[in-house]
Amino acid sequence: MAKKNTENKRNKKTKKLKSLILSGKKQQQLKTPYYYVKKRLFANTPAVFGMIVICIAVVIALLGYSIMPDNTPNANDRVDQIKQQPPGFRARMLKIRKDRAVKQHNFFYKLLFGQESDYRIIPLADTSYQLLPPQIKALESKLPANLIDSLKNKPKITSFLRPKADFDNMLRKIIGGQNTDKYLTTIIKQANQVLPYQIDGVSLTYLEFGGIKSSTIQLVDVVHSISTAKDIKVSGNRVTYYDLKDRARMTTAEELKQNFVKHNLEYRTFILGTDHTGRDMLSRLLFGVRISLGIGLVSVAISLMVGLTLGSLAGFFGGMVDSVIMWFMTVVWSIPGIMLVIAISLALQSRGVWVAFVAVGLTTWVEIARVVRGQILSVKEKLYIEAARALGMHSLRIIRVHIWPNIIGPLIVIITSNFASAILIEAGLSFLGLGVAPPMPSWGIMVADGFRLMTTPGGFYLVFFPSFCISLMVLAFNLFGNGLRDAFDPKTITR
C-alpha cells in the first residue's frame, strides 16, 4: 500500500510538472505581426464600420443589374411623364410590346451589361372616382341628412372624375368635424370607380399620367410584337395580325384581354423617386456604386504601378536617378490635382469611363511614390539586403523579392486613402462634364443634374441622394484607411 501511494504521488507530481512546462511553452509562443494588425483593426469600431460599408458596396457592384429595379443598360428606362417624383411614388404602368425583335442575353451578360426591355412603358393615370346621384341616394340611410345635402350641392363631386387623392381631400372638406374617416370610408365604398383604361372589343383606350385626353390603340399591338408593314384584320371576335417575320397569326379578343391583364399591366414603386427624365433613382444610384468602385480600382492600379516603379528606383539607386525622379514628383505635386485631371482629360480629347480611369490614375501616383521611396531608403540598409547584394543578386530581384513584401503595410494604407480620393475626383470630373458620359449613371453627373433643378419640385432629392452616397463612400474608405494606419503603426503593433 505504501508503495502504491508513493507511486501515485510521483505520477501526480509528474503530470503537474508537464502541465506547467506546456503552459510555459504556450505563453512563450510569439504571434506574427499581422496577428496584432488584425487584432487592432477589428478593435477599431470606425474602421470596422468603414470596412462593412466597403464590403456592401463591393457586393452591390458585383451583383449589378441583378438587384436593380431597372435592369436596362445604364438603368436608362426613362418615362418623361413621371419625372422628378418624390420617394415612394407608385404608378400603374401600361407595357406596350416593341415592334422589333429584342435580343435576349444569358445571365452573365445581363449581370454585366443589363438587358434591353421588351416593352415601351406608359404610366397610367390614377383610378378616378365620381359620386353620381343614384349613389348619393343609396347613402341616405348611412349618412346624416346635412351631409347628404352638402354632397348633392357639390357639382365637383357629382359631375367630374377625380383622382383618389383629390377626391379624398374634397370629401374631407365637405364632411369636416368628427367621424371624418368613418364617413369617408363609407362614401368611397359607394362611389363610382373608373379605371384609367377601358377595353372595347379589340381596342384599348387609356389615359396617361398627368394627361387630359385619352388615347386609343389596338389591343393586339399592345400584347404582341407585330409587323408594321401589314395591316391588322378584325373579323367579329377574331383578329389576324402578322408577326415580325411577316407570318400570319390569329387570336381572339378574349385571349388578348387575358394576356393584357396578365402581362401588360404592372404596378411600380419608385423607392427613391425618379430623376429629371423619369428614370428610377434607386437603380441609378446602385449602378453608380459600380462606376465609383471601378474607377477607384483601375485608377489605384495605374497609380500603384507608376508610383511603385518610380519610388523603388529613386529609393534604391539614389544619386542622379533619385534627384531626377524627385524633381519630376515635385513638379507634379505642385499642380492642383483637379487641374491636372482636367488637363489630361482635355489632352485625350474624349469623354468616358476609360478617360476617367487614366486621368485619375495619373494624378494620384505621387503619394505612393513618396511613401515607397521613404520606406526603401530605410529598408535597404538592413543586413538581409546587404547579404542579398553580397550573394550577387540582381538589384531588381532584391527590390521585388526582398523589399516590396516588407513595405506592403504602408502601401495598403496609402492605397486605401487613394481610393477615397479617386472617388471624389471622379465625382468632381463628372460634375464638370469631363468624366463619365451620359446616360451612364455617375454620382457626379446625378449631382450636376439635380443642382440645375434644385429650386424645382423634387429637385432636393436629385442632389441629396447622390451626394449622400459620395460622402458615405469617401467616409468609409477614410475610416478604413485610418484604422489600417493605426493597426500597422510599429509603436502600437504589439499592444
CSV table of C-alpha atoms in Angstrom, one decimal:
chain,number,residue,atom,x,y,z
A,1,MET,CA,0.0,0.0,0.0
A,2,ALA,CA,2.9,2.4,0.9
A,3,LYS,CA,4.5,1.7,-2.5
A,4,LYS,CA,1.2,2.4,-4.4
A,5,ASN,CA,0.7,5.7,-2.5
A,6,THR,CA,4.3,6.7,-3.3
A,7,GLU,CA,3.8,5.9,-7.0
A,8,ASN,CA,0.5,7.9,-7.1
A,9,LYS,CA,2.1,10.9,-5.6
A,10,ARG,CA,5.0,10.6,-8.0
A,11,ASN,CA,2.6,10.4,-11.0
A,12,LYS,CA,0.7,13.4,-9.8
A,13,LYS,CA,3.9,15.5,-9.5
A,14,THR,CA,5.0,14.4,-13.0
A,15,LYS,CA,1.6,15.4,-14.5
A,16,LYS,CA,1.7,18.7,-12.7
A,17,LEU,CA,5.3,19.4,-13.9
A,18,LYS,CA,4.3,18.5,-17.5
A,19,SER,CA,1.3,20.9,-17.4
A,20,LEU,CA,3.5,23.7,-16.1
A,21,ILE,CA,6.0,23.1,-18.9
A,22,LEU,CA,3.3,23.1,-21.5
A,23,SER,CA,1.6,26.2,-20.2
A,24,GLY,CA,5.0,28.0,-20.2
A,25,LYS,CA,5.6,27.0,-23.8
A,26,LYS,CA,2.2,28.3,-24.7
A,27,GLN,CA,2.9,31.6,-23.0
A,28,GLN,CA,6.2,31.9,-24.8
A,29,GLN,CA,4.7,31.4,-28.3
A,30,LEU,CA,5.1,34.5,-30.3
A,31,LYS,CA,2.4,35.8,-32.7
A,32,THR,CA,3.1,37.1,-36.2
A,33,PRO,CA,3.0,40.9,-36.7
A,34,TYR,CA,-0.1,40.5,-38.8
A,35,TYR,CA,-1.9,38.8,-36.0
A,36,TYR,CA,-1.6,42.1,-34.0
A,37,VAL,CA,-2.5,44.1,-37.1
A,38,LYS,CA,-5.8,42.2,-37.4
A,39,LYS,CA,-6.5,42.4,-33.7
A,40,ARG,CA,-6.1,46.2,-33.6
A,41,LEU,CA,-8.0,46.7,-36.8
A,42,PHE,CA,-11.1,44.8,-35.5
A,43,ALA,CA,-10.9,46.6,-32.2
A,44,ASN,CA,-11.3,49.9,-34.1
A,45,THR,CA,-15.1,50.5,-34.4
A,46,PRO,CA,-15.0,53.3,-37.0
A,47,ALA,CA,-12.6,51.2,-39.1
A,48,VAL,CA,-14.9,48.2,-38.9
A,49,PHE,CA,-17.9,50.4,-39.9
A,50,GLY,CA,-15.9,51.6,-42.9
A,51,MET,CA,-15.0,48.0,-43.9
A,52,ILE,CA,-18.6,46.9,-43.7
A,53,VAL,CA,-19.8,49.7,-45.9
A,54,ILE,CA,-17.0,48.9,-48.4
A,55,CYS,CA,-17.9,45.2,-48.4
A,56,ILE,CA,-21.6,46.0,-49.0
A,57,ALA,CA,-20.6,48.3,-51.9
A,58,VAL,CA,-18.5,45.6,-53.4
A,59,VAL,CA,-21.4,43.1,-53.2
A,60,ILE,CA,-23.7,45.7,-54.9
A,61,ALA,CA,-21.1,46.3,-57.6
A,62,LEU,CA,-20.7,42.6,-58.3
A,63,LEU,CA,-24.4,41.8,-58.4
A,64,GLY,CA,-25.1,44.9,-60.5
A,65,TYR,CA,-28.1,44.6,-62.7
A,66,SER,CA,-29.5,41.5,-61.0
A,67,ILE,CA,-30.6,43.6,-57.9
A,68,MET,CA,-31.6,46.8,-59.7
A,69,PRO,CA,-35.3,47.5,-60.2
A,70,ASP,CA,-34.5,48.9,-63.7
A,71,ASN,CA,-32.1,46.4,-65.3
A,72,THR,CA,-31.9,48.0,-68.7
A,73,PRO,CA,-28.5,49.1,-69.9
A,74,ASN,CA,-27.3,52.1,-67.7
A,75,ALA,CA,-30.7,52.0,-65.9
A,76,ASN,CA,-31.9,54.2,-68.7
A,77,ASP,CA,-35.6,53.2,-68.9
A,78,ARG,CA,-36.9,56.7,-69.0
A,79,VAL,CA,-40.6,57.8,-68.6
A,80,ASP,CA,-40.9,61.5,-69.1
A,81,GLN,CA,-44.5,61.7,-67.7
A,82,ILE,CA,-43.3,60.8,-64.2
A,83,LYS,CA,-40.1,62.9,-63.9
A,84,GLN,CA,-39.0,64.3,-60.5
A,85,GLN,CA,-41.4,62.2,-58.5
A,86,PRO,CA,-40.8,62.0,-54.7
A,87,PRO,CA,-39.5,58.9,-52.9
A,88,GLY,CA,-42.2,56.2,-52.5
A,89,PHE,CA,-44.0,57.2,-55.7
A,90,ARG,CA,-46.2,54.4,-57.1
A,91,ALA,CA,-47.8,54.2,-60.5
A,92,ARG,CA,-49.6,51.7,-62.7
A,93,MET,CA,-47.7,51.1,-65.9
A,94,LEU,CA,-49.0,50.1,-69.4
A,95,LYS,CA,-46.4,47.9,-71.1
A,96,ILE,CA,-46.6,48.0,-74.9
A,97,ARG,CA,-44.6,45.4,-76.8
A,98,LYS,CA,-41.9,46.9,-79.0
A,99,ASP,CA,-42.4,46.4,-82.8
A,100,ARG,CA,-39.0,44.9,-83.2
A,101,ALA,CA,-37.0,42.0,-82.0
A,102,VAL,CA,-35.1,42.5,-78.8
A,103,LYS,CA,-32.0,40.3,-78.4
A,104,GLN,CA,-32.0,38.2,-75.3
A,105,HIS,CA,-28.8,37.5,-73.4
A,106,ASN,CA,-27.6,35.0,-70.9
A,107,PHE,CA,-27.4,35.6,-67.2
A,108,PHE,CA,-23.7,36.7,-67.0
A,109,TYR,CA,-24.2,39.2,-69.9
A,110,LYS,CA,-27.2,40.6,-68.1
A,111,LEU,CA,-25.2,40.8,-64.9
A,112,LEU,CA,-22.5,42.9,-66.5
A,113,PHE,CA,-24.4,44.9,-69.2
A,114,GLY,CA,-28.1,44.7,-68.5
A,115,GLN,CA,-30.9,43.6,-70.7
A,116,GLU,CA,-33.0,45.8,-73.0
A,117,SER,CA,-36.7,45.8,-72.1
A,118,ASP,CA,-39.2,44.1,-74.4
A,119,TYR,CA,-41.7,46.8,-73.7
A,120,ARG,CA,-42.3,50.5,-74.1
A,121,ILE,CA,-43.6,52.0,-70.8
A,122,ILE,CA,-46.5,54.4,-70.4
A,123,PRO,CA,-47.6,55.4,-66.9
A,124,LEU,CA,-51.4,55.5,-66.5
A,125,ALA,CA,-53.4,58.0,-64.5
A,126,ASP,CA,-54.8,57.1,-61.1
A,127,THR,CA,-58.1,55.4,-60.7
A,128,SER,CA,-60.7,58.2,-60.8
A,129,TYR,CA,-63.8,58.5,-58.5
A,130,GLN,CA,-67.2,60.0,-59.1
A,131,LEU,CA,-70.3,60.2,-56.8
A,132,LEU,CA,-73.4,60.0,-59.0
A,133,PRO,CA,-76.9,60.9,-57.8
A,134,PRO,CA,-78.1,57.3,-57.5
A,135,GLN,CA,-75.1,56.6,-55.3
A,136,ILE,CA,-75.8,59.6,-53.1
A,137,LYS,CA,-79.4,58.4,-52.7
A,138,ALA,CA,-78.1,55.0,-51.6
A,139,LEU,CA,-76.1,56.7,-48.9
A,140,GLU,CA,-79.1,58.5,-47.4
A,141,SER,CA,-79.6,55.7,-44.9
A,142,LYS,CA,-76.0,55.6,-43.8
A,143,LEU,CA,-75.1,59.4,-43.5
A,144,PRO,CA,-76.6,62.4,-41.8
A,145,ALA,CA,-79.1,64.5,-43.7
A,146,ASN,CA,-77.0,67.6,-43.7
A,147,LEU,CA,-74.1,65.7,-45.2
A,148,ILE,CA,-76.3,64.3,-48.0
A,149,ASP,CA,-77.5,67.8,-48.8
A,150,SER,CA,-73.8,69.0,-49.0
A,151,LEU,CA,-72.9,66.2,-51.4
A,152,LYS,CA,-75.9,67.0,-53.6
A,153,ASN,CA,-74.9,70.7,-53.8
A,154,LYS,CA,-71.3,70.0,-54.9
A,155,PRO,CA,-71.1,69.6,-58.7
A,156,LYS,CA,-67.3,68.9,-58.5
A,157,ILE,CA,-68.2,65.7,-56.7
A,158,THR,CA,-71.0,64.6,-58.9
A,159,SER,CA,-70.1,65.9,-62.4
A,160,PHE,CA,-66.3,65.3,-62.7
A,161,LEU,CA,-64.0,62.3,-62.4
A,162,ARG,CA,-61.3,62.9,-59.7
A,163,PRO,CA,-58.1,61.1,-58.7
A,164,LYS,CA,-58.4,59.4,-55.4
A,165,ALA,CA,-56.2,61.9,-53.6
A,166,ASP,CA,-58.2,64.9,-54.9
A,167,PHE,CA,-61.5,63.0,-54.2
A,168,ASP,CA,-60.4,62.3,-50.6
A,169,ASN,CA,-59.4,66.0,-50.0
A,170,MET,CA,-62.7,67.3,-51.4
A,171,LEU,CA,-64.7,64.9,-49.3
A,172,ARG,CA,-62.8,65.8,-46.1
A,173,LYS,CA,-63.6,69.5,-46.6
A,174,ILE,CA,-67.3,68.7,-47.1
A,175,ILE,CA,-67.5,66.3,-44.1
A,176,GLY,CA,-65.4,68.2,-41.6
A,177,GLY,CA,-65.8,67.8,-37.8
A,178,GLN,CA,-65.8,64.3,-36.2
A,179,ASN,CA,-66.3,60.9,-37.7
A,180,THR,CA,-64.5,62.1,-40.9
A,181,ASP,CA,-62.6,58.8,-41.5
A,182,LYS,CA,-65.8,56.7,-40.9
A,183,TYR,CA,-67.9,58.7,-43.3
A,184,LEU,CA,-65.1,59.0,-45.8
A,185,THR,CA,-64.7,55.1,-46.0
A,186,THR,CA,-68.5,54.7,-46.4
A,187,ILE,CA,-68.7,57.2,-49.3
A,188,ILE,CA,-65.6,55.8,-51.1
A,189,LYS,CA,-67.1,52.3,-51.0
A,190,GLN,CA,-70.2,53.6,-52.6
A,191,ALA,CA,-68.5,55.9,-55.2
A,192,ASN,CA,-68.2,55.0,-58.8
A,193,GLN,CA,-64.6,53.9,-59.6
A,194,VAL,CA,-63.3,54.5,-63.2
A,195,LEU,CA,-60.1,52.7,-64.3
A,196,PRO,CA,-57.6,54.7,-66.4
A,197,TYR,CA,-58.0,52.2,-69.2
A,198,GLN,CA,-61.0,50.5,-70.9
A,199,ILE,CA,-61.1,47.6,-73.3
A,200,ASP,CA,-63.7,47.8,-76.0
A,201,GLY,CA,-63.6,44.7,-78.2
A,202,VAL,CA,-60.1,44.6,-79.7
A,203,SER,CA,-59.3,48.3,-78.9
A,204,LEU,CA,-57.7,49.8,-75.7
A,205,THR,CA,-58.5,53.3,-74.6
A,206,TYR,CA,-56.2,54.7,-71.8
A,207,LEU,CA,-55.4,57.9,-70.0
A,208,GLU,CA,-51.7,58.7,-69.4
A,209,PHE,CA,-50.4,60.0,-66.1
A,210,GLY,CA,-51.0,63.8,-66.0
A,211,GLY,CA,-52.9,63.6,-69.3
A,212,ILE,CA,-56.2,65.2,-70.2
A,213,LYS,CA,-57.3,63.4,-73.3
A,214,SER,CA,-57.5,59.6,-73.7
A,215,SER,CA,-55.6,57.7,-76.4
A,216,THR,CA,-56.8,54.6,-78.3
A,217,ILE,CA,-54.6,51.7,-79.6
A,218,GLN,CA,-55.3,48.2,-81.0
A,219,LEU,CA,-55.1,45.7,-78.2
A,220,VAL,CA,-53.1,43.2,-80.3
A,221,ASP,CA,-50.4,46.0,-80.8
A,222,VAL,CA,-50.1,46.1,-77.0
A,223,VAL,CA,-49.9,42.4,-76.4
A,224,HIS,CA,-47.8,41.2,-79.3
A,225,SER,CA,-44.8,42.4,-81.4
A,226,ILE,CA,-46.4,42.9,-84.8
A,227,SER,CA,-45.2,43.8,-88.3
A,228,THR,CA,-45.9,47.4,-89.1
A,229,ALA,CA,-45.7,46.7,-92.9
A,230,LYS,CA,-49.1,44.8,-92.9
A,231,ASP,CA,-52.5,45.8,-91.5
A,232,ILE,CA,-54.4,44.1,-88.7
A,233,LYS,CA,-57.6,42.4,-89.8
A,234,VAL,CA,-60.6,42.2,-87.4
A,235,SER,CA,-63.5,39.9,-88.2
A,236,GLY,CA,-66.0,39.8,-85.4
A,237,ASN,CA,-64.3,38.3,-82.3
A,238,ARG,CA,-61.2,37.2,-84.3
A,239,VAL,CA,-58.1,39.2,-85.0
A,240,THR,CA,-55.5,38.4,-87.7
A,241,TYR,CA,-52.1,40.0,-87.4
A,242,TYR,CA,-48.6,39.5,-88.8
A,243,ASP,CA,-45.5,38.8,-86.5
A,244,LEU,CA,-42.1,40.3,-87.0
A,245,LYS,CA,-41.3,37.6,-89.6
A,246,ASP,CA,-44.5,38.5,-91.6
A,247,ARG,CA,-46.2,35.3,-90.7
A,248,ALA,CA,-50.0,35.4,-90.2
A,249,ARG,CA,-51.2,34.8,-86.7
A,250,MET,CA,-54.8,34.5,-85.4
A,251,THR,CA,-56.1,35.2,-81.9
A,252,THR,CA,-59.4,36.2,-80.2
A,253,ALA,CA,-60.5,39.3,-78.3
A,254,GLU,CA,-60.8,37.1,-75.1
A,255,GLU,CA,-57.3,35.8,-75.4
A,256,LEU,CA,-55.9,39.3,-76.0
A,257,LYS,CA,-57.8,40.6,-72.9
A,258,GLN,CA,-56.4,37.8,-70.7
A,259,ASN,CA,-52.8,38.3,-71.9
A,260,PHE,CA,-53.2,42.1,-71.5
A,261,VAL,CA,-54.2,41.8,-67.8
A,262,LYS,CA,-51.6,39.2,-67.1
A,263,HIS,CA,-48.5,40.7,-68.9
A,264,ASN,CA,-49.1,44.3,-69.9
A,265,LEU,CA,-50.2,45.9,-66.6
A,266,GLU,CA,-47.8,46.4,-63.8
A,267,TYR,CA,-47.6,48.5,-60.6
A,268,ARG,CA,-44.1,50.0,-60.0
A,269,THR,CA,-42.9,51.6,-56.8
A,270,PHE,CA,-40.0,54.1,-57.0
A,271,ILE,CA,-38.5,53.8,-53.6
A,272,LEU,CA,-36.2,56.8,-54.0
A,273,GLY,CA,-38.4,58.6,-56.6
A,274,THR,CA,-37.4,59.4,-60.2
A,275,ASP,CA,-34.9,61.8,-61.8
A,276,HIS,CA,-35.4,64.7,-64.2
A,277,THR,CA,-36.2,62.3,-67.1
A,278,GLY,CA,-38.4,59.8,-65.2
A,279,ARG,CA,-35.7,57.2,-64.5
A,280,ASP,CA,-35.6,55.2,-61.3
A,281,MET,CA,-33.2,56.9,-58.8
A,282,LEU,CA,-32.5,53.7,-56.8
A,283,SER,CA,-31.3,51.8,-59.9
A,284,ARG,CA,-29.1,54.6,-61.0
A,285,LEU,CA,-27.6,55.0,-57.5
A,286,LEU,CA,-26.9,51.3,-57.3
A,287,PHE,CA,-25.2,51.4,-60.7
A,288,GLY,CA,-23.2,54.4,-59.6
A,289,VAL,CA,-21.6,52.2,-57.0
A,290,ARG,CA,-20.0,50.1,-59.8
A,291,ILE,CA,-18.8,53.2,-61.6
A,292,SER,CA,-17.2,54.7,-58.5
A,293,LEU,CA,-15.5,51.5,-57.3
A,294,GLY,CA,-14.5,50.6,-60.8
A,295,ILE,CA,-12.8,53.9,-61.4
A,296,GLY,CA,-11.2,53.7,-57.9
A,297,LEU,CA,-9.9,50.3,-58.6
A,298,VAL,CA,-8.4,50.9,-62.0
A,299,SER,CA,-7.0,54.3,-61.2
A,300,VAL,CA,-5.4,53.0,-58.0
A,301,ALA,CA,-3.9,50.1,-60.0
A,302,ILE,CA,-2.4,52.7,-62.5
A,303,SER,CA,-1.1,54.9,-59.7
A,304,LEU,CA,0.3,51.9,-57.9
A,305,MET,CA,2.1,50.7,-61.0
A,306,VAL,CA,3.6,54.1,-61.7
A,307,GLY,CA,4.3,55.1,-58.1
A,308,LEU,CA,5.8,51.8,-57.1
A,309,THR,CA,8.1,51.7,-60.0
A,310,LEU,CA,9.4,55.3,-59.7
A,311,GLY,CA,9.5,55.2,-55.9
A,312,SER,CA,11.5,52.0,-55.9
A,313,LEU,CA,14.0,53.3,-58.5
A,314,ALA,CA,14.5,56.5,-56.6
A,315,GLY,CA,14.9,54.9,-53.2
A,316,PHE,CA,17.1,52.0,-54.1
A,317,PHE,CA,19.5,53.5,-56.6
A,318,GLY,CA,19.7,57.1,-55.2
A,319,GLY,CA,22.1,59.6,-56.7
A,320,MET,CA,21.1,61.1,-60.0
A,321,VAL,CA,18.2,58.7,-60.5
A,322,ASP,CA,16.7,59.9,-57.2
A,323,SER,CA,17.3,63.6,-58.0
A,324,VAL,CA,15.6,63.4,-61.4
A,325,ILE,CA,12.6,61.4,-60.1
A,326,MET,CA,12.2,63.6,-57.1
A,327,TRP,CA,12.3,66.7,-59.3
A,328,PHE,CA,9.6,65.2,-61.5
A,329,MET,CA,7.5,64.3,-58.5
A,330,THR,CA,7.8,67.8,-57.1
A,331,VAL,CA,6.6,69.3,-60.4
A,332,VAL,CA,3.6,67.0,-60.5
A,333,TRP,CA,2.9,67.6,-56.8
A,334,SER,CA,2.9,71.4,-57.3
A,335,ILE,CA,0.0,71.2,-59.8
A,336,PRO,CA,-3.5,71.1,-58.2
A,337,GLY,CA,-4.9,67.6,-58.6
A,338,ILE,CA,-8.2,68.6,-60.2
A,339,MET,CA,-6.4,70.9,-62.7
A,340,LEU,CA,-4.1,68.1,-63.7
A,341,VAL,CA,-7.1,65.8,-64.2
A,342,ILE,CA,-8.8,68.4,-66.3
A,343,ALA,CA,-5.7,68.9,-68.4
A,344,ILE,CA,-5.3,65.2,-69.0
A,345,SER,CA,-9.0,64.8,-70.0
A,346,LEU,CA,-8.7,67.7,-72.4
A,347,ALA,CA,-5.5,66.3,-73.8
A,348,LEU,CA,-7.1,62.9,-74.5
A,349,GLN,CA,-9.9,64.8,-76.3
A,350,SER,CA,-12.5,62.3,-75.2
A,351,ARG,CA,-15.0,61.5,-72.5
A,352,GLY,CA,-15.9,58.2,-71.0
A,353,VAL,CA,-15.1,55.7,-68.3
A,354,TRP,CA,-11.6,54.9,-69.6
A,355,VAL,CA,-10.6,58.5,-69.8
A,356,ALA,CA,-11.6,59.0,-66.2
A,357,PHE,CA,-9.6,55.9,-65.3
A,358,VAL,CA,-6.4,57.2,-66.8
A,359,ALA,CA,-6.9,60.8,-65.7
A,360,VAL,CA,-7.5,59.9,-62.1
A,361,GLY,CA,-4.7,57.3,-62.1
A,362,LEU,CA,-2.1,59.6,-63.4
A,363,THR,CA,-2.7,62.2,-60.7
A,364,THR,CA,-2.6,60.0,-57.6
A,365,TRP,CA,0.7,58.2,-58.1
A,366,VAL,CA,2.9,60.8,-56.4
A,367,GLU,CA,1.8,59.9,-52.9
A,368,ILE,CA,2.6,56.2,-53.5
A,369,ALA,CA,6.0,57.1,-55.0
A,370,ARG,CA,7.0,59.2,-52.0
A,371,VAL,CA,5.9,56.6,-49.5
A,372,VAL,CA,7.7,53.8,-51.4
A,373,ARG,CA,10.9,55.9,-51.7
A,374,GLY,CA,10.9,56.7,-48.0
A,375,GLN,CA,10.3,53.0,-47.0
A,376,ILE,CA,13.0,51.7,-49.3
A,377,LEU,CA,15.6,54.3,-48.0
A,378,SER,CA,15.2,52.7,-44.6
A,379,VAL,CA,14.9,49.1,-45.6
A,380,LYS,CA,17.8,48.9,-48.0
A,381,GLU,CA,20.3,49.5,-45.1
A,382,LYS,CA,19.2,46.3,-43.4
A,383,LEU,CA,21.6,43.4,-43.0
A,384,TYR,CA,19.5,41.0,-45.1
A,385,ILE,CA,19.7,43.4,-48.1
A,386,GLU,CA,23.5,43.6,-47.7
A,387,ALA,CA,23.6,39.8,-47.6
A,388,ALA,CA,21.5,39.6,-50.8
A,389,ARG,CA,23.9,42.0,-52.5
A,390,ALA,CA,26.9,40.0,-51.3
A,391,LEU,CA,25.4,36.9,-52.9
A,392,GLY,CA,25.3,38.7,-56.2
A,393,MET,CA,21.5,39.1,-56.6
A,394,HIS,CA,20.3,41.5,-59.3
A,395,SER,CA,19.1,44.8,-58.0
A,396,LEU,CA,15.6,44.4,-59.5
A,397,ARG,CA,15.3,40.9,-57.9
A,398,ILE,CA,16.3,42.4,-54.5
A,399,ILE,CA,13.6,45.1,-54.8
A,400,ARG,CA,10.9,42.6,-56.0
A,401,VAL,CA,11.6,39.7,-53.7
A,402,HIS,CA,13.1,41.2,-50.5
A,403,ILE,CA,12.0,44.8,-50.3
A,404,TRP,CA,8.4,45.0,-51.7
A,405,PRO,CA,7.0,42.3,-49.3
A,406,ASN,CA,8.4,44.3,-46.3
A,407,ILE,CA,6.7,47.6,-47.2
A,408,ILE,CA,3.3,46.2,-48.0
A,409,GLY,CA,1.8,47.6,-44.8
A,410,PRO,CA,2.3,51.3,-45.6
A,411,LEU,CA,1.3,50.6,-49.2
A,412,ILE,CA,-2.1,49.2,-48.2
A,413,VAL,CA,-2.8,52.3,-46.1
A,414,ILE,CA,-1.9,54.8,-48.9
A,415,ILE,CA,-3.9,52.7,-51.5
A,416,THR,CA,-7.0,52.8,-49.3
A,417,SER,CA,-6.8,56.6,-48.9
A,418,ASN,CA,-6.2,56.9,-52.7
A,419,PHE,CA,-9.4,55.0,-53.3
A,420,ALA,CA,-11.4,57.8,-51.5
A,421,SER,CA,-9.5,60.5,-53.4
A,422,ALA,CA,-10.2,58.7,-56.7
A,423,ILE,CA,-14.0,58.5,-56.0
A,424,LEU,CA,-14.1,62.2,-55.1
A,425,ILE,CA,-12.0,63.3,-58.1
A,426,GLU,CA,-14.2,61.2,-60.5
A,427,ALA,CA,-17.4,62.8,-59.0
A,428,GLY,CA,-15.9,66.3,-59.5
A,429,LEU,CA,-14.9,65.5,-63.1
A,430,SER,CA,-18.4,64.2,-63.9
A,431,PHE,CA,-20.0,67.2,-62.2
A,432,LEU,CA,-17.9,69.4,-64.5
A,433,GLY,CA,-18.9,67.3,-67.6
A,434,LEU,CA,-15.4,65.9,-68.1
A,435,GLY,CA,-15.8,62.4,-66.7
A,436,VAL,CA,-18.3,59.7,-67.4
A,437,ALA,CA,-20.5,60.5,-70.4
A,438,PRO,CA,-24.3,60.3,-70.1
A,439,PRO,CA,-26.5,58.2,-70.0
A,440,MET,CA,-24.1,56.2,-67.8
A,441,PRO,CA,-25.1,57.0,-64.2
A,442,SER,CA,-22.3,58.5,-62.3
A,443,TRP,CA,-22.9,60.1,-58.9
A,444,GLY,CA,-21.2,63.3,-60.1
A,445,ILE,CA,-23.5,63.6,-63.1
A,446,MET,CA,-26.5,63.0,-60.9
A,447,VAL,CA,-25.5,65.8,-58.6
A,448,ALA,CA,-24.9,68.1,-61.5
A,449,ASP,CA,-28.4,67.3,-63.0
A,450,GLY,CA,-30.0,67.9,-59.6
A,451,PHE,CA,-28.1,71.1,-59.0
A,452,ARG,CA,-29.6,72.7,-62.1
A,453,LEU,CA,-33.1,71.7,-60.9
A,454,MET,CA,-32.6,72.5,-57.2
A,455,THR,CA,-35.4,75.1,-57.0
A,456,THR,CA,-37.9,72.9,-58.8
A,457,PRO,CA,-40.3,70.4,-57.1
A,458,GLY,CA,-38.4,67.3,-56.2
A,459,GLY,CA,-35.0,68.9,-57.1
A,460,PHE,CA,-33.7,68.5,-53.5
A,461,TYR,CA,-33.8,64.7,-53.7
A,462,LEU,CA,-31.9,64.7,-57.0
A,463,VAL,CA,-29.0,66.4,-55.2
A,464,PHE,CA,-29.3,64.8,-51.8
A,465,PHE,CA,-29.2,61.1,-52.6
A,466,PRO,CA,-26.1,61.0,-54.9
A,467,SER,CA,-24.3,63.5,-52.5
A,468,PHE,CA,-25.0,61.2,-49.6
A,469,CYS,CA,-23.6,58.2,-51.5
A,470,ILE,CA,-20.4,60.1,-52.3
A,471,SER,CA,-20.0,61.2,-48.7
A,472,LEU,CA,-20.7,57.8,-47.3
A,473,MET,CA,-18.2,56.0,-49.6
A,474,VAL,CA,-15.4,58.5,-49.1
A,475,LEU,CA,-16.0,58.4,-45.3
A,476,ALA,CA,-15.9,54.6,-45.3
A,477,PHE,CA,-12.6,54.5,-47.2
A,478,ASN,CA,-11.1,57.2,-44.9
A,479,LEU,CA,-12.2,55.4,-41.7
A,480,PHE,CA,-10.9,52.1,-43.0
A,481,GLY,CA,-7.6,53.8,-44.1
A,482,ASN,CA,-7.1,55.4,-40.7
A,483,GLY,CA,-7.8,52.1,-39.0
A,484,LEU,CA,-5.2,50.4,-41.2
A,485,ARG,CA,-2.7,53.2,-40.4
A,486,ASP,CA,-3.2,52.7,-36.7
A,487,ALA,CA,-3.0,48.9,-37.0
A,488,PHE,CA,0.2,49.0,-38.9
A,489,ASP,CA,1.8,51.5,-36.6
A,490,PRO,CA,5.1,49.9,-35.3
A,491,LYS,CA,4.8,51.7,-31.9
A,492,THR,CA,1.5,50.0,-31.1
A,493,ILE,CA,1.6,46.9,-33.2
A,494,THR,CA,2.2,44.5,-30.2
A,495,ARG,CA,-0.1,46.2,-27.7
